[in-house]
Every structure is written in C-alpha cells, then in structure tokens.
Coordinates of C-alpha atoms in Angstrom, one line a residue:
Chain I
M1 CA 42.9 5.4 13.4
T2 CA 44.4 8.2 15.5
K3 CA 44.5 7.9 19.2
W4 CA 42.9 11.1 20.4
F5 CA 39.3 10.0 20.0
K6 CA 39.8 6.7 21.7
R7 CA 38.0 6.5 24.9
E8 CA 39.7 4.9 27.8
K9 CA 36.7 3.3 29.4
D10 CA 33.5 2.2 27.8
N11 CA 31.5 4.1 30.3
L12 CA 28.6 6.2 29.2
Q13 CA 27.8 7.5 32.7
S14 CA 30.8 9.8 32.5
A15 CA 28.9 13.1 32.2
Q16 CA 29.3 14.1 35.8
K17 CA 32.9 13.1 36.0
R18 CA 33.6 15.3 33.0
D19 CA 32.2 18.5 34.4
V20 CA 34.8 21.1 34.7
P21 CA 34.8 22.6 38.2
E22 CA 35.8 26.2 38.5
G23 CA 39.5 26.9 38.7
V24 CA 41.0 23.4 39.1
W25 CA 43.3 21.2 37.2
I26 CA 41.7 18.4 35.3
K27 CA 43.0 15.4 33.4
C28 CA 42.2 14.8 29.8
P29 CA 40.4 11.5 29.6
A30 CA 42.2 10.7 26.3
C31 CA 45.8 11.7 26.7
E32 CA 45.8 12.2 30.5
A33 CA 47.4 15.6 30.1
V34 CA 46.7 17.7 33.2
L35 CA 45.0 20.9 32.1
Y36 CA 44.0 24.1 33.8
S37 CA 40.2 24.3 33.5
R38 CA 40.1 28.0 32.5
K39 CA 42.4 27.2 29.7
L40 CA 40.4 24.3 28.7
E41 CA 37.2 26.4 28.6
R42 CA 38.9 29.0 26.5
N43 CA 39.8 26.2 24.1
W44 CA 36.1 25.3 23.8
H45 CA 36.7 22.2 25.9
V46 CA 39.1 20.6 23.4
C47 CA 42.3 19.2 24.9
P48 CA 45.1 21.5 23.7
E49 CA 47.5 18.5 23.9
C50 CA 45.7 15.8 22.0
G51 CA 42.6 17.5 20.4
H52 CA 40.1 15.3 22.4
H53 CA 36.7 16.9 22.3
M54 CA 35.0 17.0 25.7
R55 CA 31.4 17.7 26.3
M56 CA 30.3 21.3 26.2
E57 CA 27.2 22.9 27.5
A58 CA 24.5 24.6 25.4
P59 CA 25.4 28.2 26.3
R60 CA 29.0 27.6 25.2
Y61 CA 27.9 26.2 21.8
I62 CA 25.8 29.4 21.4
D63 CA 28.9 31.5 22.2
L64 CA 30.8 29.4 19.7
L65 CA 28.4 29.6 16.8
A66 CA 26.3 32.8 17.2
D67 CA 27.7 36.2 16.1
H68 CA 28.2 38.4 19.1
G69 CA 25.0 39.9 20.4
T70 CA 22.6 38.2 17.9
W71 CA 21.3 35.4 20.1
S72 CA 17.7 35.6 21.1
E73 CA 16.2 32.6 22.8
F74 CA 12.6 31.5 22.4
N75 CA 10.3 29.0 24.1
E76 CA 12.5 28.8 27.2
Q77 CA 9.3 28.9 29.3
L78 CA 8.3 25.4 28.2
K79 CA 8.6 22.9 31.1
S80 CA 8.1 19.2 31.5
L81 CA 5.1 17.7 33.2
D82 CA 4.8 14.1 34.4
P83 CA 2.2 12.5 32.1
L84 CA 2.7 9.0 33.4
G85 CA 3.2 9.8 37.1
F86 CA 6.6 8.1 36.7
K87 CA 8.7 7.0 39.6
D88 CA 11.7 4.7 39.9
S89 CA 14.1 5.3 42.7
K90 CA 13.2 8.9 42.3
R91 CA 10.1 10.7 41.0
Y92 CA 10.4 12.0 37.4
V93 CA 9.4 15.5 38.5
D94 CA 12.2 15.5 41.0
R95 CA 14.7 14.3 38.4
V96 CA 13.6 17.2 36.1
A97 CA 13.8 19.7 39.0
G98 CA 17.3 18.4 39.8
S99 CA 18.4 18.9 36.2
M100 CA 16.9 22.4 36.1
K101 CA 18.9 23.2 39.2
K102 CA 22.1 21.7 37.9
T103 CA 22.0 23.4 34.5
G104 CA 20.1 26.6 35.2
R105 CA 18.0 25.8 32.2
N106 CA 14.4 24.5 31.9
E107 CA 15.0 21.6 29.5
A108 CA 17.5 19.6 27.5
V109 CA 17.3 21.8 24.4
T110 CA 17.8 25.5 24.1
T111 CA 16.3 27.2 21.0
G112 CA 16.6 30.6 19.5
T113 CA 17.5 32.8 16.6
C114 CA 20.9 34.2 15.8
A115 CA 23.3 34.9 13.0
I116 CA 26.2 32.6 12.0
D117 CA 28.7 34.7 10.1
R118 CA 25.8 37.0 9.3
H119 CA 23.6 34.2 8.0
P120 CA 20.4 34.5 10.0
V121 CA 19.5 31.0 11.4
V122 CA 17.3 29.2 13.9
L123 CA 19.6 27.4 16.3
A124 CA 18.8 24.5 18.6
V125 CA 21.4 23.1 21.0
M126 CA 20.9 20.0 23.1
D127 CA 22.4 19.4 26.5
F128 CA 23.6 16.1 27.8
K129 CA 23.7 17.4 31.3
F130 CA 20.0 17.7 31.4
L131 CA 18.7 14.1 31.9
G132 CA 21.2 12.8 29.4
G133 CA 19.8 15.1 26.7
S134 CA 16.8 12.8 26.5
V135 CA 13.9 13.8 24.3
G136 CA 10.5 14.1 26.0
S137 CA 7.5 16.3 25.2
V138 CA 9.3 19.6 25.8
V139 CA 12.4 18.8 23.7
G140 CA 10.1 17.5 20.9
E141 CA 7.9 20.5 21.0
K142 CA 10.8 23.0 21.1
I143 CA 12.4 21.3 18.1
A144 CA 9.1 21.3 16.3
R145 CA 8.6 25.0 17.0
A146 CA 12.2 25.7 16.0
I147 CA 11.3 24.1 12.6
D148 CA 8.2 26.2 12.4
R149 CA 10.1 29.3 13.1
S150 CA 12.7 28.4 10.5
L151 CA 9.9 27.8 8.0
E152 CA 8.2 31.1 8.8
L153 CA 11.4 33.2 8.6
K154 CA 12.8 31.1 5.8
H155 CA 16.0 31.0 7.8
G156 CA 18.2 27.9 7.9
L157 CA 17.9 25.5 10.8
V158 CA 20.9 24.3 12.7
I159 CA 20.5 21.6 15.4
V160 CA 23.4 20.6 17.6
S161 CA 22.5 17.2 18.9
C162 CA 23.8 15.7 22.2
S163 CA 21.4 13.1 23.5
G164 CA 21.1 9.5 24.8
G165 CA 17.7 9.1 23.0
M166 CA 14.1 9.2 24.0
R167 CA 13.1 9.9 27.6
M168 CA 11.6 6.7 28.9
Q169 CA 10.0 8.5 31.9
E170 CA 7.5 9.9 29.4
G171 CA 6.9 6.5 27.9
I172 CA 5.2 6.3 24.5
I173 CA 4.7 10.0 24.4
S174 CA 8.4 10.5 24.1
L175 CA 8.7 7.9 21.4
M176 CA 6.2 9.9 19.4
Q177 CA 8.5 12.9 19.5
M178 CA 10.6 11.1 16.9
A179 CA 7.5 11.1 14.6
K180 CA 6.6 14.7 15.5
T181 CA 10.0 16.2 14.7
S182 CA 10.6 14.1 11.6
A183 CA 7.2 14.8 10.1
R184 CA 7.7 18.5 10.7
L185 CA 11.0 18.4 8.9
T186 CA 9.3 17.4 5.7
R187 CA 7.7 20.9 5.6
L188 CA 11.1 22.5 5.8
A189 CA 12.5 20.3 3.1
D190 CA 9.5 20.9 0.8
A191 CA 10.0 24.7 1.3
K192 CA 13.7 24.3 0.5
V193 CA 14.9 25.8 3.7
P194 CA 18.3 24.6 4.7
F195 CA 18.8 22.2 7.7
I196 CA 22.3 21.4 9.0
S197 CA 22.6 18.7 11.6
V198 CA 25.6 18.8 13.9
L199 CA 26.1 15.6 15.9
T200 CA 28.2 15.7 19.1
D201 CA 29.2 13.2 21.7
P202 CA 27.0 11.3 22.3
T203 CA 24.0 11.1 19.9
T204 CA 22.2 7.8 20.2
G205 CA 18.8 6.1 20.2
G206 CA 15.8 7.8 18.9
T207 CA 17.5 11.1 18.5
T208 CA 19.9 9.7 15.9
A209 CA 17.0 7.8 14.4
S210 CA 15.0 10.9 13.8
F211 CA 16.0 14.6 13.3
S212 CA 19.7 14.2 13.8
M213 CA 20.1 12.1 10.7
L214 CA 17.8 14.1 8.5
G215 CA 20.0 17.2 7.8
D216 CA 20.7 18.3 4.2
V217 CA 24.2 17.8 5.5
N218 CA 25.1 15.8 8.6
I219 CA 28.4 16.8 10.3
A220 CA 29.9 15.6 13.5
E221 CA 32.6 16.6 15.9
P222 CA 35.7 14.2 16.0
G223 CA 35.4 11.1 18.1
A224 CA 31.7 11.5 19.0
L225 CA 29.7 8.4 19.8
I226 CA 26.9 8.2 17.2
G227 CA 24.6 5.3 16.7
F228 CA 21.2 3.8 17.2
A229 CA 21.8 1.1 19.9
G230 CA 24.2 2.0 22.7
P231 CA 27.5 0.1 22.8
R232 CA 26.6 -1.8 25.9
V233 CA 23.4 -3.1 24.4
I234 CA 25.2 -4.2 21.3
K235 CA 27.9 -5.9 23.4
Q236 CA 25.3 -7.7 25.4
T237 CA 23.4 -8.8 22.2
I238 CA 26.4 -10.1 20.3
G239 CA 28.4 -11.3 23.3
Q240 CA 31.7 -9.9 22.1
D241 CA 33.8 -6.7 22.4
L242 CA 33.2 -4.0 19.8
P243 CA 35.9 -3.1 17.3
E244 CA 38.0 -0.1 18.1
G245 CA 36.5 3.2 16.9
F246 CA 33.1 1.5 16.3
Q247 CA 30.2 4.0 16.3
R248 CA 32.6 7.0 16.4
S249 CA 32.3 9.9 14.0
E250 CA 35.1 8.7 11.8
F251 CA 33.5 5.3 11.5
L252 CA 30.2 6.9 10.4
L253 CA 32.1 9.0 7.9
D254 CA 33.6 5.8 6.6
T255 CA 30.4 3.9 6.4
G256 CA 28.6 6.8 4.6
F257 CA 26.3 8.3 7.2
L258 CA 28.1 11.6 7.8
D259 CA 29.2 14.3 5.3
Q260 CA 32.1 15.5 7.3
V261 CA 33.9 15.3 10.6
V262 CA 34.6 18.9 11.7
P263 CA 36.7 20.0 14.7
R264 CA 34.8 22.2 17.1
R265 CA 36.9 25.3 16.3
E266 CA 35.9 25.0 12.6
L267 CA 32.2 24.4 13.2
K268 CA 31.1 28.0 12.7
S269 CA 33.1 28.6 9.5
R270 CA 32.0 25.3 8.1
I271 CA 28.3 25.9 8.8
S272 CA 28.7 29.3 7.3
E273 CA 30.3 27.8 4.2
F274 CA 27.3 25.5 3.8
L275 CA 24.8 28.3 4.3
T276 CA 26.5 30.5 1.8
W277 CA 26.0 27.9 -0.8
M278 CA 22.5 26.9 0.3
N279 CA 21.3 30.5 0.6
G280 CA 22.8 31.5 -2.7
R281 CA 25.4 34.2 -3.2
G282 CA 23.2 37.1 -2.8
S283 CA 22.5 36.6 0.9
Chain Z
M1 CA 5.2 -24.3 21.0
K2 CA 1.9 -25.7 19.8
D3 CA 0.7 -26.2 23.4
F4 CA 2.3 -23.2 24.9
V5 CA 0.2 -21.9 27.7
L6 CA 0.7 -18.8 29.8
E7 CA 0.6 -19.3 33.6
F8 CA -2.6 -17.4 34.0
E9 CA -4.2 -19.2 31.1
K10 CA -3.6 -22.6 32.8
P11 CA -6.7 -23.0 35.0
I12 CA -8.9 -22.2 32.0
V13 CA -7.0 -24.6 29.6
E14 CA -7.2 -27.3 32.2
L15 CA -10.9 -27.0 32.5
E16 CA -11.2 -27.1 28.8
K17 CA -9.2 -30.3 28.6
K18 CA -11.5 -31.8 31.2
I19 CA -14.5 -30.8 29.2
A20 CA -13.0 -32.3 26.0
E21 CA -12.3 -35.6 27.9
M22 CA -15.8 -35.8 29.2
Q23 CA -17.2 -35.1 25.8
E24 CA -15.3 -38.0 24.4
L25 CA -16.6 -40.2 27.2
S26 CA -20.1 -39.1 26.6
A27 CA -19.7 -39.7 22.9
G28 CA -19.1 -43.4 23.9
G29 CA -22.8 -43.2 24.9
E30 CA -22.7 -45.3 28.1
V31 CA -23.6 -42.5 30.5
D32 CA -25.3 -39.2 30.1
I33 CA -23.1 -36.5 31.5
S34 CA -24.3 -33.6 29.4
D35 CA -25.4 -31.7 32.5
E36 CA -22.0 -32.0 34.1
I37 CA -20.4 -30.8 30.9
G38 CA -22.7 -27.9 30.7
L39 CA -21.8 -26.9 34.3
L40 CA -18.1 -27.2 33.5
R41 CA -18.5 -25.1 30.4
K42 CA -20.2 -22.4 32.4
K43 CA -17.5 -22.5 35.0
A44 CA -14.8 -22.2 32.2
D45 CA -16.6 -19.2 30.8
T46 CA -16.9 -17.5 34.1
L47 CA -13.3 -18.2 34.9
R48 CA -12.1 -16.8 31.5
K49 CA -14.2 -13.7 31.9
E50 CA -12.8 -13.2 35.4
V51 CA -9.2 -13.6 34.2
F52 CA -9.5 -11.5 31.1
S53 CA -11.5 -8.6 32.5
N54 CA -8.9 -8.1 35.1
L55 CA -5.7 -8.5 33.1
N56 CA -2.8 -6.6 34.6
R57 CA -0.2 -4.9 32.4
W58 CA 2.4 -7.7 32.6
Q59 CA -0.2 -10.3 31.6
R60 CA -1.0 -8.1 28.5
V61 CA 2.7 -7.9 27.7
Q62 CA 2.8 -11.7 27.8
L63 CA -0.3 -12.0 25.6
A64 CA 1.2 -9.6 23.1
R65 CA 4.3 -11.9 22.9
H66 CA 2.4 -15.1 23.0
P67 CA 4.2 -17.6 20.8
R68 CA 0.9 -18.8 19.4
R69 CA -0.2 -15.3 18.6
P70 CA -0.9 -14.7 14.9
Y71 CA 1.8 -12.8 13.0
T72 CA 1.8 -10.7 9.9
L73 CA 1.8 -13.5 7.4
D74 CA -1.0 -15.2 9.3
Y75 CA -3.1 -12.1 9.0
I76 CA -2.3 -11.7 5.4
K77 CA -3.4 -15.2 4.7
L78 CA -6.6 -14.7 6.6
V79 CA -7.6 -11.2 5.3
A80 CA -6.2 -10.9 1.8
D81 CA -7.7 -12.3 -1.4
R82 CA -4.3 -12.3 -3.0
F83 CA -0.8 -11.4 -1.9
Q84 CA 2.5 -11.2 -3.8
E85 CA 5.5 -10.8 -1.5
L86 CA 8.3 -8.6 -2.8
H87 CA 11.8 -9.1 -1.6
G88 CA 14.9 -7.0 -1.1
D89 CA 16.0 -3.4 -0.6
R90 CA 17.9 -3.3 -4.0
S91 CA 21.0 -2.3 -2.1
F92 CA 22.1 -4.9 0.3
R93 CA 19.9 -7.9 0.8
D94 CA 16.4 -9.2 1.8
D95 CA 15.5 -8.8 5.4
H96 CA 13.2 -11.6 6.6
A97 CA 12.1 -9.7 9.7
I98 CA 10.0 -7.5 7.4
V99 CA 7.4 -8.8 4.9
A100 CA 6.2 -6.5 2.2
G101 CA 4.1 -7.0 -0.8
L102 CA 1.2 -6.3 -3.1
A103 CA -2.2 -7.3 -1.7
T104 CA -5.8 -7.2 -2.4
I105 CA -8.4 -7.2 0.4
D106 CA -12.0 -7.5 -0.6
G107 CA -11.2 -6.2 -4.1
T108 CA -9.2 -3.3 -2.8
D109 CA -5.6 -3.2 -4.0
L110 CA -3.1 -2.1 -1.4
V111 CA 0.4 -2.6 -0.1
I112 CA 1.0 -4.5 3.1
V113 CA 4.2 -4.1 5.1
G114 CA 4.7 -5.8 8.4
H115 CA 7.3 -7.1 10.9
Q116 CA 7.5 -10.9 10.8
K117 CA 8.4 -13.0 13.9
G118 CA 9.2 -16.7 13.5
R119 CA 7.5 -19.7 15.1
G120 CA 10.0 -22.1 16.7
T121 CA 13.8 -21.8 16.9
K122 CA 14.7 -22.4 13.3
D123 CA 12.0 -20.1 11.9
N124 CA 12.9 -17.5 14.5
L125 CA 16.5 -17.5 13.5
F126 CA 15.4 -17.0 9.9
R127 CA 13.2 -14.1 10.9
N128 CA 15.7 -12.8 13.4
F129 CA 13.0 -12.8 16.0
G130 CA 11.2 -10.1 14.1
M131 CA 14.0 -7.6 14.6
P132 CA 14.8 -5.8 11.4
H133 CA 18.1 -4.6 10.1
P134 CA 18.3 -1.3 8.1
E135 CA 17.7 -3.2 4.8
G136 CA 14.3 -4.3 6.2
Y137 CA 13.2 -0.7 6.7
R138 CA 14.6 0.2 3.3
K139 CA 12.7 -2.6 1.7
A140 CA 9.6 -1.4 3.5
L141 CA 10.1 2.1 2.1
R142 CA 10.8 0.8 -1.4
V143 CA 7.5 -1.1 -1.5
M144 CA 5.6 1.9 0.0
R145 CA 6.9 4.0 -2.9
L146 CA 5.3 1.5 -5.2
A147 CA 2.1 2.1 -3.4
E148 CA 2.6 5.8 -4.0
K149 CA 3.3 5.2 -7.7
Y150 CA 0.2 3.2 -8.2
D151 CA -1.9 5.3 -5.9
R152 CA -2.8 2.5 -3.6
P153 CA -3.1 2.8 0.2
V154 CA -0.5 1.3 2.6
V155 CA -1.4 -0.9 5.6
T156 CA 1.4 -1.7 8.1
L157 CA 1.3 -4.4 10.7
I158 CA 3.5 -3.7 13.7
D159 CA 5.0 -6.6 15.7
T160 CA 8.6 -6.4 16.8
P161 CA 10.7 -6.4 20.0
G162 CA 12.7 -3.6 18.3
A163 CA 15.2 -2.8 15.6
Y164 CA 18.2 -5.2 15.8
P165 CA 21.1 -3.9 17.9
G166 CA 24.1 -5.5 16.2
L167 CA 27.3 -4.6 14.4
G168 CA 26.0 -4.9 10.8
A169 CA 22.9 -3.0 11.7
E170 CA 24.9 -0.1 13.0
E171 CA 27.4 -0.3 10.1
R172 CA 24.6 0.0 7.6
G173 CA 22.9 2.8 9.4
Q174 CA 20.0 1.6 11.5
A175 CA 19.4 5.1 12.8
E176 CA 19.4 6.6 9.3
A177 CA 17.1 3.9 7.9
I178 CA 14.5 4.5 10.7
A179 CA 14.8 8.3 10.4
R180 CA 14.4 8.1 6.6
N181 CA 11.2 6.1 7.0
L182 CA 9.7 8.5 9.6
F183 CA 10.5 11.3 7.2
E184 CA 9.3 9.8 4.0
M185 CA 6.2 8.1 5.4
S186 CA 5.2 11.6 6.7
R187 CA 4.9 12.8 3.2
L188 CA 3.9 9.6 1.3
R189 CA 1.2 10.7 -1.1
V190 CA -1.3 7.8 -0.3
P191 CA -3.3 6.9 2.8
I192 CA -1.4 4.9 5.4
L193 CA -3.0 2.8 8.1
A194 CA -1.0 1.2 10.9
V195 CA -2.1 -1.6 13.1
V196 CA -0.1 -2.7 16.1
I197 CA -0.9 -6.4 16.2
G198 CA 1.6 -7.6 18.9
E199 CA 4.7 -5.9 20.2
G200 CA 5.3 -2.3 19.3
G201 CA 9.0 -2.2 20.2
S202 CA 10.3 1.4 20.2
G203 CA 11.9 3.0 17.1
G204 CA 11.9 -0.3 15.3
A205 CA 8.2 -0.3 15.5
L206 CA 7.6 3.4 14.7
A207 CA 9.8 3.0 11.6
I208 CA 6.7 1.6 9.8
G209 CA 4.3 3.3 12.2
I210 CA 3.8 6.8 10.7
A211 CA 0.2 6.7 9.5
D212 CA -3.1 8.6 9.1
R213 CA -4.7 6.3 11.6
V214 CA -3.1 4.1 14.1
L215 CA -5.1 1.1 15.4
M216 CA -4.1 -1.4 18.0
L217 CA -5.2 -4.9 18.9
E218 CA -6.8 -5.2 22.3
H219 CA -3.8 -7.0 23.8
A220 CA -1.0 -5.5 21.9
I221 CA 1.6 -3.3 23.5
Y222 CA 3.6 -0.2 22.3
S223 CA 6.5 1.3 24.2
V224 CA 9.5 3.6 24.0
I225 CA 11.8 0.8 25.3
S226 CA 11.1 -2.8 26.2
P227 CA 10.0 -3.3 29.8
E228 CA 13.1 -5.4 30.3
G229 CA 15.3 -2.7 28.9
C230 CA 13.7 0.0 31.0
A231 CA 14.0 -2.2 34.1
S232 CA 17.7 -2.9 33.6
I233 CA 18.4 0.8 33.2
L234 CA 16.2 2.2 35.9
Y235 CA 16.2 -0.6 38.5
R236 CA 19.4 -2.3 37.3
D237 CA 17.5 -5.5 37.1
A238 CA 15.7 -6.9 34.0
T239 CA 13.5 -9.2 36.1
Q240 CA 11.7 -6.0 37.3
A241 CA 10.1 -5.8 33.8
P242 CA 6.5 -6.1 35.2
K243 CA 7.1 -3.1 37.3
A244 CA 8.6 -1.2 34.3
A245 CA 5.6 -2.2 32.2
D246 CA 3.3 -0.6 34.8
A247 CA 5.4 2.5 35.1
M248 CA 5.6 3.1 31.4
K249 CA 1.9 2.2 30.7
V250 CA 2.5 0.2 27.6
T251 CA -0.9 -1.5 27.0
A252 CA -3.5 -0.8 24.3
P253 CA -6.0 0.8 26.7
D254 CA -3.2 3.1 28.0
L255 CA -2.3 4.2 24.5
L256 CA -6.0 4.9 23.7
E257 CA -6.2 7.0 26.8
F258 CA -3.1 9.0 25.8
G259 CA -4.6 9.6 22.4
I260 CA -1.7 7.9 20.7
V261 CA -3.9 5.3 18.9
D262 CA -7.3 5.9 17.3
E263 CA -9.1 2.7 18.0
L264 CA -8.7 -0.7 19.7
V265 CA -9.5 -3.7 17.6
P266 CA -11.1 -6.4 19.7
E267 CA -9.4 -9.8 19.8
A268 CA -11.1 -13.2 20.1
F269 CA -12.1 -13.8 23.7
G270 CA -9.1 -14.9 25.6
G271 CA -6.6 -13.4 23.1
A272 CA -5.9 -13.5 19.4
H273 CA -4.3 -16.9 19.6
R274 CA -7.5 -18.5 20.8
D275 CA -9.3 -17.8 17.6
R276 CA -7.3 -16.5 14.7
E277 CA -10.1 -16.4 12.3
Q278 CA -12.3 -14.3 14.5
T279 CA -9.4 -11.9 15.3
A280 CA -8.4 -11.6 11.7
A281 CA -12.1 -10.9 10.7
N282 CA -12.1 -8.0 13.2
V283 CA -8.8 -6.7 11.8
K284 CA -10.2 -6.9 8.3
T285 CA -13.3 -5.0 9.1
A286 CA -11.2 -2.3 10.8
I287 CA -8.9 -2.0 7.8
L288 CA -11.7 -1.7 5.3
T289 CA -13.7 0.8 7.4
R290 CA -10.6 3.0 8.0
L291 CA -9.4 2.9 4.4
A292 CA -12.9 3.9 3.2
E293 CA -12.8 6.8 5.6
L294 CA -9.3 7.9 4.5
R295 CA -10.3 7.6 0.8
E296 CA -12.7 10.5 1.4
I297 CA -10.1 12.9 2.6
P298 CA -8.5 15.0 -0.2
L299 CA -4.7 14.4 -0.4
P300 CA -3.5 17.8 0.7
S301 CA -5.6 17.7 3.8
L302 CA -4.6 14.1 4.4
L303 CA -0.9 15.0 4.4
E304 CA -1.5 18.2 6.4
Q305 CA -3.4 16.2 9.0
R306 CA -0.8 13.4 9.2
V307 CA 1.9 15.9 10.2
E308 CA -0.4 17.5 12.7
K309 CA -1.5 14.2 14.2
F310 CA 2.0 13.5 15.4
G311 CA 2.6 17.2 16.0
E312 CA -0.1 17.3 18.6
I313 CA 1.4 14.6 20.8
G314 CA 3.1 16.0 23.9
V315 CA 2.3 17.0 27.5
F316 CA 4.0 20.1 28.8
D317 CA 3.6 23.3 30.8
E318 CA 3.8 26.6 29.1

C-alpha cells in the first residue's frame, strides 16, 4: 500500500488539530511537509507533496462540486432541540450552540439543489466539524427531505458523508434516523432516480450502516476511514493492533464495498460521468 | 447461572427460600405453621411489588440482560406449534448469533428471525454472545425473502448487545449488511412485526427491527449505544453506565413515551425469567393480535405506512 494515506497516529479526535487557521504554515499529518494554508486551501485541502486528503468543510465541497452560481440551499432553518434533556459534562443544547458558532451553520449537514457539470442534482454535504458529523433528528430529517426533493424533481441525489455515526445525545431517536433515511431511499430506488454516495474521512457507525452504503454507486476519497465499528472499539474487542490500512478506502475497494476510490480533484468529473450514464444521453 | 440472582432481587429470593423451607417442614406434619407461611408470602408479595413498581433504569437494564431471561429459541419453543430452523447466508457461513426459520403459531405460518444469546460460557461462545456478523444479517434477509415469496408475515425477536465489532465483521461489510437490511425490510412485501425481548443494542438490533409494528417487553431496553459505550465516551469511564442509561432513557416505558414503540408487552411479575410460560403466553397473544391487525391493511398502504412510521421520528425546531 502507498504511504500517503497512512495516518501517523490512531487518533480520531484530530478534527480540531486539523483546522487550517488563516494565513499560517501547517504541517501535513502524513508526509510532514510544511505547507502554506492558502495554498492548501486552493488545492482543496489535499497535500500537494504527498496527496494526503485532509478534512474539508461543507461549503468547500459545494464549491468543488456545484457549477458556479447554481447552488441553492434548502431547509437550513432546521435546528436541533433537546428531546432527552441530555447533559454530560456540558448540556447538549450548549454543545449544539457551540458547533453552530464554530461552523456558522445550523447543523451537521447542508442540503440544496445545484448542477454538477450541468446535471441538475440534489446535494447533501455532511460536516465533521459539527459535533463529529453525528446524525440526530435534524440531519436525519434534512437527508429525508433531500431524498423527497430528489424524488419530486427526478434529479439525482448526491450525498457526501463525513460522520462519526449516530448522535447519542438524542438517544434512540437518533438511532431511528438510520431507519428513516434508509426507508426513504427505497422510494428513490423504486422511482429509478440516481443516488451517488461519496464517503469521506471519516464515515463510521450508523451513517455507514445506513444511507452512506446504499448508493447506486459508492465512491470514496483516498485514505478515508470507513467502517461500522470505530478502530478503537475493535482494538479493545480483539485485544490486538489493527492491520495497516484496515478500514481505509482502498481496503473497502479491495473487500468489495466501494465501487471506486476517487481523488478529490476528480470527484466532480467522476460524478458527472456517472450521472451522464444514469440520466441517459439526452440529458 | 441457574441460580443467578440480581442484587435487588436478593431479599425477595431469600424470603422465597425461607417459605420453601417452612413448607417442607410443615409437610413433615409435626407442627402447623401455615399461618406463618401465609404471613411470609404476603410479605414477599409486598416486597416484590415495592421493588418492581419502583425499578430504576439501571435495574431494568440488568433485567433485560438477566442471564436467566428467555431468549429467542426459548420463545420459539413456547409459542410455535412447529419450527424449522434454516441455516446460512449462502455466501459465507452460518452465523449462530441469529436464528431464522419457518414457523407456525396457532395455525398461522410465518417466518421468525431473532438474535440468539447463549447460556453459559460454552454456549455463549457458540452464539458469540448474541452479536451477529454480517452473514447473520444476510441470513436474516434471505429467510425474510422466503417469507415474501410465500406471502407469510415476518416476526423478529430483538435481543443483542450489538453487531460484533471485529476484523472479520468489518472485512465482510458489517455496515453494508445492516444498511441493506434496513433498506430491504423497508420494502419487504409482507407484514413485519418486531418484538424487543431483551437488549436492543444499536444498529445491530435495528438491522432486524424495521417493522410495521414494534413491540417491546416491559423490561427490555433499546438504545443507540450501550450504556457502557456511552459512558466511556462521554464520561471516560464505563462504570458510569447507570448514569448513561438514565441520560439516554433506554427503557421500554421511555420508548413508549417517545413513540418509538407501539406497545409494551407485560412480563411475568418480577421479570420474564420468573415465569417463562406466562411471559411467552403474553408474547404469543401480542403477536397474534398484531398480525391479525396487519393482515387487514392492503399491501400498498402497509408499505407506505412503514416508510412513514420511521419518517415521522425526530424532534427538531423549524
């Protein structure tokens, strides 16, 4: 296996460390090359030295995929409530408020319509920065409504996943979002509307075990962590270290759970290729 | 295992032992102590009522995991006239953590699919503690498709700590197997009834939990992550599980309140393990009643309503 998707440390809490502060030099976590942040951003957060894909926020994915000026967001007004009155070291409502402040967005998924290489689509992009991209009521509802919109417009659906799984602060209600989204996808399939699932680093837990794995084609960025159980849980269960590259995109391609591994720069043209075939030549 | 008693069951069980001893003594016929026995019985009843009408969430979690609690095969034996187990996913191997087969209950042919825990160490290793691998979920789906082919309803019995988090499970696509079941069960063209009989452990439970009606035994639990898992993430200490169980509200009454389940099925007084026959009889009645109800719904509405049922779950501000 090539070196550039190998992660130095088995540490999932690296989201904050990986943020790119404005106008500073940062080190690539894979090859340790020192990079100017502006340059990195222009390169869609892919290390120009080794090709390591760093996390990228939802608005940048929209910039990457949507044709200029075609993006129109919907359901951005949906906000989380606190059905359980959940509190650990912090109250759930405060955690949500903190994430809203940090990201400038209301929830861990952004949904809207746009065109990808002139193919009209419904696009949903998840955001790890918002409570680990966890799926609670709002994310579930926004995905479900994106599916409905897709069905109504007969426009293909593209979901870019980036999520640690279901949001435990909403308890069983969040678990049921797996059922909600998967059930809704049957309508899309029965109506023969395309669904392309893009998995990015990381996509784990109930997210992988529901809509993320249900695309007509499932593609992933290089080196992304993709699985059901997180590596730490597996390590604890089996009491040994995990093999190199385990649960990375290339491993899933090998074991037969991904159709392709696609570099970020090629995502748009690849999705467009698929849609051209799926929509038929006329469109 | 046979005599396993939970801490809060102890005073009751001790009283019962004493009553049994006294009965033996009185059967000897030397002294008449029937009054004393009657008094003790009353005391035991009162004590049990007291304990069981004030169960806290952690006590319910313990009851749901009680090693003497009836499991899927116990229920099958008690409710079905006939049962033929079917093995294997036709692709990799047979997963013993999931039991699936062709059953008849009171003359109604149906398919039963359930998680299966083991009793004792050896059996538990065989059953992998009721934690399925992907092939278990694929076997479940294969047998549910048979139900569809023969137009028979499906009853699933949910009782798992969760899907197994191991190397092989990930290699063979645990996530895909669960996702596939959620998807295919959502459009399976026969009625589906799910009953949570013990532990509803996260995605591993939901993978056979998409249904037209979801019932739950009185002392069963259902949660997005195990209380231990939640505690070790949020409080960095798995021993805080009771606190996590409270925070996540994992008990049957909680789920009824959230509208996640349609009905609570009463267990024998003191928990399902105290009287399996009684509990199984209640389960059987619930299954037959609900299946009769589902049979009346035309298939297109049934499928529509199934998707809507889960579509309605969610609490948010708009």
